[in-house]
Every structure is written in structure tokens, then in C-alpha cells.
mmCIF file of C-alpha atoms in Angstrom:
data_model
loop_
_atom_site.group_PDB
_atom_site.id
_atom_site.type_symbol
_atom_site.label_atom_id
_atom_site.label_comp_id
_atom_site.label_asym_id
_atom_site.label_seq_id
_atom_site.Cartn_x
_atom_site.Cartn_y
_atom_site.Cartn_z
ATOM 1 C CA GLN A 385 -9.545 -12.902 -25.066
ATOM 2 C CA PHE A 386 -6.100 -13.135 -24.708
ATOM 3 C CA LYS A 387 -4.287 -16.573 -25.320
ATOM 4 C CA GLY A 388 -0.648 -18.072 -24.618
ATOM 5 C CA ASP A 389 1.883 -16.443 -22.228
ATOM 6 C CA GLU A 390 -0.265 -13.366 -22.574
ATOM 7 C CA PHE A 391 -3.417 -15.311 -21.131
ATOM 8 C CA LYS A 392 -0.886 -17.159 -18.400
ATOM 9 C CA TYR A 393 0.306 -13.833 -17.024
ATOM 10 C CA ALA A 394 -3.957 -12.377 -16.875
ATOM 11 C CA ASP A 395 -4.496 -15.426 -15.048
ATOM 12 C CA GLU A 396 -2.218 -15.075 -12.259
ATOM 13 C CA LEU A 397 -2.448 -11.706 -11.646
ATOM 14 C CA LEU A 398 -6.160 -12.459 -11.131
ATOM 15 C CA LYS A 399 -5.678 -15.067 -8.894
ATOM 16 C CA ILE A 400 -2.782 -12.923 -7.002
ATOM 17 C CA ILE A 401 -5.211 -10.080 -6.234
ATOM 18 C CA ALA A 402 -7.828 -12.540 -5.383
ATOM 19 C CA LYS A 403 -5.531 -13.759 -2.790
ATOM 20 C CA LYS A 404 -4.105 -11.292 -1.631
ATOM 21 C CA ASP A 405 -6.812 -8.160 -2.122
ATOM 22 C CA LEU A 406 -4.183 -6.382 -4.387
ATOM 23 C CA ILE A 407 -0.881 -6.023 -5.646
ATOM 24 C CA SER A 408 0.959 -3.440 -6.862
ATOM 25 C CA ASN A 409 2.177 -1.212 -9.770
ATOM 26 C CA ALA A 410 5.393 -2.799 -9.882
ATOM 27 C CA GLU A 411 4.540 -6.659 -8.625
ATOM 28 C CA ALA A 412 2.473 -6.247 -11.621
ATOM 29 C CA PHE A 413 5.282 -5.342 -14.124
ATOM 30 C CA ASP A 414 8.179 -7.501 -12.319
ATOM 31 C CA LEU A 415 5.132 -10.248 -12.842
ATOM 32 C CA SER A 416 5.029 -10.122 -16.570
ATOM 33 C CA ALA A 417 8.610 -10.281 -17.223
ATOM 34 C CA LYS A 418 8.116 -13.794 -16.262
ATOM 35 C CA TYR A 419 6.195 -14.035 -18.825
ATOM 36 C CA SER A 420 8.879 -12.042 -21.193
ATOM 37 C CA LEU A 421 5.811 -9.613 -21.575
ATOM 38 C CA GLU A 422 7.188 -6.610 -20.009
ATOM 39 C CA ASP A 423 6.138 -5.058 -23.950
ATOM 40 C CA GLN A 424 2.706 -5.995 -23.385
ATOM 41 C CA TYR A 425 2.202 -5.325 -19.413
ATOM 42 C CA LYS A 426 0.338 -1.946 -19.840
ATOM 43 C CA ARG A 427 -1.865 -3.454 -22.812
ATOM 44 C CA ILE A 428 -2.897 -6.309 -20.376
ATOM 45 C CA THR A 429 -3.524 -4.689 -17.477
ATOM 46 C CA GLN A 430 -5.892 -1.804 -19.327
ATOM 47 C CA THR A 431 -7.607 -4.400 -20.775
ATOM 48 C CA LEU A 432 -8.839 -5.954 -18.039
ATOM 49 C CA MET A 433 -9.508 -2.661 -16.160
ATOM 50 C CA TYR A 434 -11.462 -1.870 -19.381
ATOM 51 C CA ASP A 435 -13.195 -4.708 -18.929
ATOM 52 C CA GLY A 436 -14.241 -4.521 -15.660
ATOM 53 C CA TYR A 437 -12.450 -7.105 -13.845
ATOM 54 C CA ILE A 438 -9.660 -4.123 -12.365
ATOM 55 C CA ASN A 439 -9.086 -0.896 -11.135
ATOM 56 C CA MET A 440 -6.263 0.608 -10.493
ATOM 57 C CA ILE A 441 -6.366 3.276 -6.636
ATOM 58 C CA PRO A 442 -3.938 6.159 -7.526
ATOM 59 C CA GLU A 443 -3.401 6.950 -4.241
ATOM 60 C CA THR A 444 -0.969 3.675 -4.009
ATOM 61 C CA ASN A 445 -0.465 2.513 -7.373
ATOM 62 C CA ASN A 446 -2.029 -1.134 -6.383
ATOM 63 C CA TYR A 447 -4.700 -2.967 -8.525
ATOM 64 C CA GLN A 448 -7.532 -4.218 -7.272
ATOM 65 C CA PHE A 449 -10.884 -6.386 -8.241
ATOM 66 C CA ASN A 450 -13.375 -3.713 -8.795
ATOM 67 C CA SER A 451 -16.215 -5.943 -7.649
ATOM 68 C CA PRO A 452 -15.819 -8.430 -4.349
ATOM 69 C CA ILE A 453 -18.671 -10.620 -5.995
ATOM 70 C CA VAL A 454 -16.157 -11.293 -8.863
ATOM 71 C CA LYS A 455 -13.841 -11.717 -6.720
ATOM 72 C CA LEU A 456 -15.132 -14.499 -4.421
ATOM 73 C CA TRP A 457 -16.322 -16.299 -7.688
ATOM 74 C CA TRP A 458 -12.572 -16.001 -9.089
ATOM 75 C CA LEU A 459 -11.341 -17.000 -5.142
ATOM 76 C CA ASN A 460 -13.826 -20.180 -5.416
ATOM 77 C CA PHE A 461 -14.280 -21.366 -8.913
ATOM 78 C CA ILE A 462 -10.044 -20.138 -10.636
ATOM 79 C CA CYS A 463 -8.094 -20.687 -8.141
#
């Protein structure tokens, strides 16, 4: 679904979450700046949430994988 820098951003974001268990909303936004995607950041993270990859923990404003199985798959085959 994502192409170019949007794909690179989403891929790196998911790799970070898989390795560290979570990423803060602020860190995810800062990462989007690396790809000059500050304007698309919210749409991309919402798409990943809608597609079931990640969710936001409201109390901490951190993103994490929805499924531990998908997280393990990402670690084993993507990272």
C-alpha cells in the first residue's frame, strides 16, 4: 500500500516497534521527519492501526504491535 519514502518510514517504524516493543508518539513523529513525511505521519500511523498492525496505548501515547504473533513474525522475517 505504501510506496517510496512512505514505505521506508512504515517499514522502519514497524522494525523499531518489533525490536523495542513500543515507540512513543513523539519518536514516531520524529522518525517521519527523517523521510520528510511530517504531513503524512498521522495518515500512515492511522493506516497501520486500521490494518491491524499496531495500536496506540492511550495512557502512554506509545504504539505497539496488536499481536505478539505478528510481532514475532516481523522480528524473524523482516528485521
